[in-house]
Amino acid sequence: MSIFRSGLLILTSPLSSLSLRLMPILASAARLVQETLYIQLQPGLSLSGASQPRFAYVPATSEVHNLISRLYADADIYRHLDVRILLSNLLNQGANPPFLGSVQNLSQPPEVVLTDYESADGIQSNPIKQRLERYANSCYNCCPKLRSVLLYPDYDLQADNGELSPQEETEKTYEPLQSFSDVVVGGTFDRLHNGHKILLSVSCLLAENRLLIGVSDKDLLENKLLKELILPFEQRLDDLIEFLVDVKPSLLFDINPLYDPFGPSITDANLKCIVVSEETFKGGLSVNKRRAENNLSELVLHKINLAVDPQHARNEEEKISSSSLRYRLLGTLLCAPPKNPSLPSSPYIIGLTGGSGSGKSSVGQYLHRLGAFHLDMDRLGHNIYKPGGPVYQQVIKAFGPGTDEATQRYHVASDGSNSKRKDRRGSQAGKGRVCAGCGYVAGGRLVGHGSRGLDNHHSRK
């Protein structure tokens, strides 16, 4: 059971064996931390002996690049965790170590420091824990009453014996990661998830001086699934800045709203590299085409793989996706209804709206089974077009005489001709008539029509 809101995980295992150990380590950490988990890669750090362990820089290699992607992907099954891999100690080839000051300020100061380091006797050794706490405090702004835990994960290596398979050994690369002075990346960054974090972390690793970030807004959101649930630009911006400053504060972040697919990527002469995913690779090619038209040098395209969501439902995308996160919000209370003293506390009105097939009837029936009074405006609307209804004669006049179909399916002309124009005429015929003799919704309130409004029995329900 999680007992700390925020934690710092120091990984000391050799990079070559961490891929095999990530899942057990993350499982152990997820049982202790309930919100923010910072992770620092510090392979080879020794917490034994007389000397105090010190912060050391780790070369930024392709192996580190792949490990970061794997770590975020594996951590996605722990949806309560906001994982942030700290990049300050990862150094590009030829780059000078950045000046970080005495300690790095984190937005969520860790309450506990964890490690995969194991003592020789396999117990919670106080001297080792004390060194771990001093090390954490020397690097980051931890909480005053910092606790420490040696995880001792349950490694289930089976026949691997802690060694990589021949295929993994072949894919493992120790080549230094190519870096660039100025890097650009773009996205919507709605509800920052681990797929975004891979994209941003790789961009931070590649950038030496400046990271230019385009954040989609306005027209670029029109075709997004459930665009109404996309967070406001300002909130997405705040979440983005907090994450970036946490993971690599030494970098200059230049964040711009995107109102078209290109933004400053086709006009900024200082840019050297663009980070894309498998989905946006063609967009990167288009950026270079436009840059050539503007007499600017082409950008190096650095492509990352999409991270698979291990818990995606059948109706969701396989990749870790903001669209899936928004889809999971359906049926949940997004925010408490605002209090309005001018409205009566009873009856409590719920309005169900949406397009054809969106589920209005299903939700209405569900609420009805729970005891709510169900006022089906669609059914009432259909009733007024039936023979003897208040607008029956107007429908016949609009669509032609003598056809039952004109009243049952009033949106189709009896002869099939000029149906769009007649549909408008049929709609005008029924306009304002649905409310006759029953309650109707206006301005968020239930309004009675004359003396024939909803009776008290229905109002109470």
mmCIF file with all atom_site columns, N, CA and C in Angstrom, residues 237-268:
data_model
loop_
_atom_site.group_PDB
_atom_site.id
_atom_site.type_symbol
_atom_site.label_atom_id
_atom_site.label_alt_id
_atom_site.label_comp_id
_atom_site.label_asym_id
_atom_site.label_entity_id
_atom_site.label_seq_id
_atom_site.pdbx_PDB_ins_code
_atom_site.Cartn_x
_atom_site.Cartn_y
_atom_site.Cartn_z
_atom_site.occupancy
_atom_site.B_iso_or_equiv
_atom_site.pdbx_formal_charge
_atom_site.auth_seq_id
_atom_site.auth_comp_id
_atom_site.auth_asym_id
_atom_site.auth_atom_id
_atom_site.pdbx_PDB_model_num
ATOM 1  N N  . LEU A 1 237 ? 0.142  23.858 -20.842 1.00 0.00 ? 237 LEU A N  1
ATOM 2  C CA . LEU A 1 237 ? 1.426  24.558 -20.790 1.00 0.00 ? 237 LEU A CA 1
ATOM 3  C C  . LEU A 1 237 ? 2.057  24.445 -19.407 1.00 0.00 ? 237 LEU A C  1
ATOM 4  N N  . ASP A 1 238 ? 1.272  24.648 -18.357 1.00 0.00 ? 238 ASP A N  1
ATOM 5  C CA . ASP A 1 238 ? 1.789  24.552 -16.992 1.00 0.00 ? 238 ASP A CA 1
ATOM 6  C C  . ASP A 1 238 ? 2.329  23.146 -16.690 1.00 0.00 ? 238 ASP A C  1
ATOM 7  N N  . ASP A 1 239 ? 1.575  22.122 -17.088 1.00 0.00 ? 239 ASP A N  1
ATOM 8  C CA . ASP A 1 239 ? 2.010  20.745 -16.856 1.00 0.00 ? 239 ASP A CA 1
ATOM 9  C C  . ASP A 1 239 ? 3.304  20.451 -17.603 1.00 0.00 ? 239 ASP A C  1
ATOM 10 N N  . LEU A 1 240 ? 3.392  20.968 -18.815 1.00 0.00 ? 240 LEU A N  1
ATOM 11 C CA . LEU A 1 240 ? 4.579  20.756 -19.648 1.00 0.00 ? 240 LEU A CA 1
ATOM 12 C C  . LEU A 1 240 ? 5.808  21.408 -19.022 1.00 0.00 ? 240 LEU A C  1
ATOM 13 N N  . ILE A 1 241 ? 5.666  22.653 -18.591 1.00 0.00 ? 241 ILE A N  1
ATOM 14 C CA . ILE A 1 241 ? 6.794  23.383 -18.002 1.00 0.00 ? 241 ILE A CA 1
ATOM 15 C C  . ILE A 1 241 ? 7.266  22.702 -16.720 1.00 0.00 ? 241 ILE A C  1
ATOM 16 N N  . GLU A 1 242 ? 6.313  22.285 -15.874 1.00 0.00 ? 242 GLU A N  1
ATOM 17 C CA . GLU A 1 242 ? 6.703  21.631 -14.621 1.00 0.00 ? 242 GLU A CA 1
ATOM 18 C C  . GLU A 1 242 ? 7.514  20.369 -14.890 1.00 0.00 ? 242 GLU A C  1
ATOM 19 N N  . PHE A 1 243 ? 7.074  19.563 -15.846 1.00 0.00 ? 243 PHE A N  1
ATOM 20 C CA . PHE A 1 243 ? 7.802  18.339 -16.171 1.00 0.00 ? 243 PHE A CA 1
ATOM 21 C C  . PHE A 1 243 ? 9.200  18.644 -16.709 1.00 0.00 ? 243 PHE A C  1
ATOM 22 N N  . LEU A 1 244 ? 9.292  19.570 -17.659 1.00 0.00 ? 244 LEU A N  1
ATOM 23 C CA . LEU A 1 244 ? 10.577 19.864 -18.308 1.00 0.00 ? 244 LEU A CA 1
ATOM 24 C C  . LEU A 1 244 ? 11.586 20.441 -17.322 1.00 0.00 ? 244 LEU A C  1
ATOM 25 N N  . VAL A 1 245 ? 11.147 21.354 -16.481 1.00 0.00 ? 245 VAL A N  1
ATOM 26 C CA . VAL A 1 245 ? 12.057 21.966 -15.515 1.00 0.00 ? 245 VAL A CA 1
ATOM 27 C C  . VAL A 1 245 ? 12.510 20.936 -14.482 1.00 0.00 ? 245 VAL A C  1
ATOM 28 N N  . ASP A 1 246 ? 11.649 19.981 -14.173 1.00 0.00 ? 246 ASP A N  1
ATOM 29 C CA . ASP A 1 246 ? 12.044 18.908 -13.263 1.00 0.00 ? 246 ASP A CA 1
ATOM 30 C C  . ASP A 1 246 ? 13.137 18.033 -13.864 1.00 0.00 ? 246 ASP A C  1
ATOM 31 N N  . VAL A 1 247 ? 12.955 17.616 -15.122 1.00 0.00 ? 247 VAL A N  1
ATOM 32 C CA . VAL A 1 247 ? 13.863 16.603 -15.683 1.00 0.00 ? 247 VAL A CA 1
ATOM 33 C C  . VAL A 1 247 ? 15.184 17.189 -16.180 1.00 0.00 ? 247 VAL A C  1
ATOM 34 N N  . LYS A 1 248 ? 15.177 18.433 -16.696 1.00 0.00 ? 248 LYS A N  1
ATOM 35 C CA . LYS A 1 248 ? 16.440 19.013 -17.176 1.00 0.00 ? 248 LYS A CA 1
ATOM 36 C C  . LYS A 1 248 ? 16.403 20.536 -17.066 1.00 0.00 ? 248 LYS A C  1
ATOM 37 N N  . PRO A 1 249 ? 16.654 21.073 -15.867 1.00 0.00 ? 249 PRO A N  1
ATOM 38 C CA . PRO A 1 249 ? 16.530 22.519 -15.652 1.00 0.00 ? 249 PRO A CA 1
ATOM 39 C C  . PRO A 1 249 ? 17.599 23.345 -16.349 1.00 0.00 ? 249 PRO A C  1
ATOM 40 N N  . SER A 1 250 ? 18.690 22.718 -16.779 1.00 0.00 ? 250 SER A N  1
ATOM 41 C CA . SER A 1 250 ? 19.773 23.474 -17.417 1.00 0.00 ? 250 SER A CA 1
ATOM 42 C C  . SER A 1 250 ? 19.452 23.872 -18.852 1.00 0.00 ? 250 SER A C  1
ATOM 43 N N  . LEU A 1 251 ? 18.393 23.314 -19.410 1.00 0.00 ? 251 LEU A N  1
ATOM 44 C CA . LEU A 1 251 ? 18.059 23.555 -20.814 1.00 0.00 ? 251 LEU A CA 1
ATOM 45 C C  . LEU A 1 251 ? 17.162 24.787 -20.950 1.00 0.00 ? 251 LEU A C  1
ATOM 46 N N  . LEU A 1 252 ? 17.293 25.502 -22.070 1.00 0.00 ? 252 LEU A N  1
ATOM 47 C CA . LEU A 1 252 ? 16.406 26.618 -22.387 1.00 0.00 ? 252 LEU A CA 1
ATOM 48 C C  . LEU A 1 252 ? 15.190 26.070 -23.115 1.00 0.00 ? 252 LEU A C  1
ATOM 49 N N  . PHE A 1 253 ? 13.992 26.319 -22.588 1.00 0.00 ? 253 PHE A N  1
ATOM 50 C CA . PHE A 1 253 ? 12.764 25.835 -23.197 1.00 0.00 ? 253 PHE A CA 1
ATOM 51 C C  . PHE A 1 253 ? 12.020 26.995 -23.847 1.00 0.00 ? 253 PHE A C  1
ATOM 52 N N  . ASP A 1 254 ? 11.785 26.867 -25.149 1.00 0.00 ? 254 ASP A N  1
ATOM 53 C CA . ASP A 1 254 ? 11.096 27.890 -25.932 1.00 0.00 ? 254 ASP A CA 1
ATOM 54 C C  . ASP A 1 254 ? 9.772  27.276 -26.400 1.00 0.00 ? 254 ASP A C  1
ATOM 55 N N  . ILE A 1 255 ? 8.661  27.628 -25.714 1.00 0.00 ? 255 ILE A N  1
ATOM 56 C CA . ILE A 1 255 ? 7.375  26.983 -25.966 1.00 0.00 ? 255 ILE A CA 1
ATOM 57 C C  . ILE A 1 255 ? 6.447  27.946 -26.705 1.00 0.00 ? 255 ILE A C  1
ATOM 58 N N  . ASN A 1 256 ? 5.885  27.468 -27.820 1.00 0.00 ? 256 ASN A N  1
ATOM 59 C CA . ASN A 1 256 ? 5.032  28.299 -28.668 1.00 0.00 ? 256 ASN A CA 1
ATOM 60 C C  . ASN A 1 256 ? 3.712  27.593 -28.960 1.00 0.00 ? 256 ASN A C  1
ATOM 61 N N  . PRO A 1 257 ? 2.591  28.340 -29.003 1.00 0.00 ? 257 PRO A N  1
ATOM 62 C CA . PRO A 1 257 ? 1.332  27.726 -29.457 1.00 0.00 ? 257 PRO A CA 1
ATOM 63 C C  . PRO A 1 257 ? 1.391  27.450 -30.950 1.00 0.00 ? 257 PRO A C  1
ATOM 64 N N  . LEU A 1 258 ? 0.816  26.339 -31.377 1.00 0.00 ? 258 LEU A N  1
ATOM 65 C CA . LEU A 1 258 ? 0.776  25.969 -32.794 1.00 0.00 ? 258 LEU A CA 1
ATOM 66 C C  . LEU A 1 258 ? -0.636 26.151 -33.322 1.00 0.00 ? 258 LEU A C  1
ATOM 67 N N  . TYR A 1 259 ? -0.785 26.985 -34.344 1.00 0.00 ? 259 TYR A N  1
ATOM 68 C CA . TYR A 1 259 ? -2.082 27.173 -34.991 1.00 0.00 ? 259 TYR A CA 1
ATOM 69 C C  . TYR A 1 259 ? -2.094 26.572 -36.398 1.00 0.00 ? 259 TYR A C  1
ATOM 70 N N  . ASP A 1 260 ? -0.942 26.083 -36.861 1.00 0.00 ? 260 ASP A N  1
ATOM 71 C CA . ASP A 1 260 ? -0.833 25.383 -38.137 1.00 0.00 ? 260 ASP A CA 1
ATOM 72 C C  . ASP A 1 260 ? 0.170  24.247 -37.954 1.00 0.00 ? 260 ASP A C  1
ATOM 73 N N  . PRO A 1 261 ? 0.261  23.297 -38.869 1.00 0.00 ? 261 PRO A N  1
ATOM 74 C CA . PRO A 1 261 ? 1.104  22.120 -38.642 1.00 0.00 ? 261 PRO A CA 1
ATOM 75 C C  . PRO A 1 261 ? 2.603  22.395 -38.550 1.00 0.00 ? 261 PRO A C  1
ATOM 76 N N  . PHE A 1 262 ? 3.060  23.595 -38.939 1.00 0.00 ? 262 PHE A N  1
ATOM 77 C CA . PHE A 1 262 ? 4.496  23.834 -39.022 1.00 0.00 ? 262 PHE A CA 1
ATOM 78 C C  . PHE A 1 262 ? 5.032  24.759 -37.930 1.00 0.00 ? 262 PHE A C  1
ATOM 79 N N  . GLY A 1 263 ? 4.343  25.859 -37.692 1.00 0.00 ? 263 GLY A N  1
ATOM 80 C CA . GLY A 1 263 ? 4.836  26.808 -36.699 1.00 0.00 ? 263 GLY A CA 1
ATOM 81 C C  . GLY A 1 263 ? 6.223  27.324 -37.038 1.00 0.00 ? 263 GLY A C  1
ATOM 82 N N  . PRO A 1 264 ? 7.053  27.591 -36.010 1.00 0.00 ? 264 PRO A N  1
ATOM 83 C CA . PRO A 1 264 ? 8.387  28.144 -36.260 1.00 0.00 ? 264 PRO A CA 1
ATOM 84 C C  . PRO A 1 264 ? 9.395  27.124 -36.792 1.00 0.00 ? 264 PRO A C  1
ATOM 85 N N  . SER A 1 265 ? 9.001  25.860 -36.931 1.00 0.00 ? 265 SER A N  1
ATOM 86 C CA . SER A 1 265 ? 9.958  24.845 -37.399 1.00 0.00 ? 265 SER A CA 1
ATOM 87 C C  . SER A 1 265 ? 10.434 25.118 -38.822 1.00 0.00 ? 265 SER A C  1
ATOM 88 N N  . ILE A 1 266 ? 9.659  25.878 -39.615 1.00 0.00 ? 266 ILE A N  1
ATOM 89 C CA . ILE A 1 266 ? 10.045 26.132 -41.011 1.00 0.00 ? 266 ILE A CA 1
ATOM 90 C C  . ILE A 1 266 ? 10.659 27.514 -41.203 1.00 0.00 ? 266 ILE A C  1
ATOM 91 N N  . THR A 1 267 ? 10.796 28.275 -40.100 1.00 0.00 ? 267 THR A N  1
ATOM 92 C CA . THR A 1 267 ? 11.360 29.621 -40.206 1.00 0.00 ? 267 THR A CA 1
ATOM 93 C C  . THR A 1 267 ? 12.563 29.852 -39.300 1.00 0.00 ? 267 THR A C  1
ATOM 94 N N  . ASP A 1 268 ? 12.782 29.011 -38.314 1.00 0.00 ? 268 ASP A N  1
ATOM 95 C CA . ASP A 1 268 ? 13.872 29.183 -37.347 1.00 0.00 ? 268 ASP A CA 1
ATOM 96 C C  . ASP A 1 268 ? 15.160 28.615 -37.928 1.00 0.00 ? 268 ASP A C  1
#
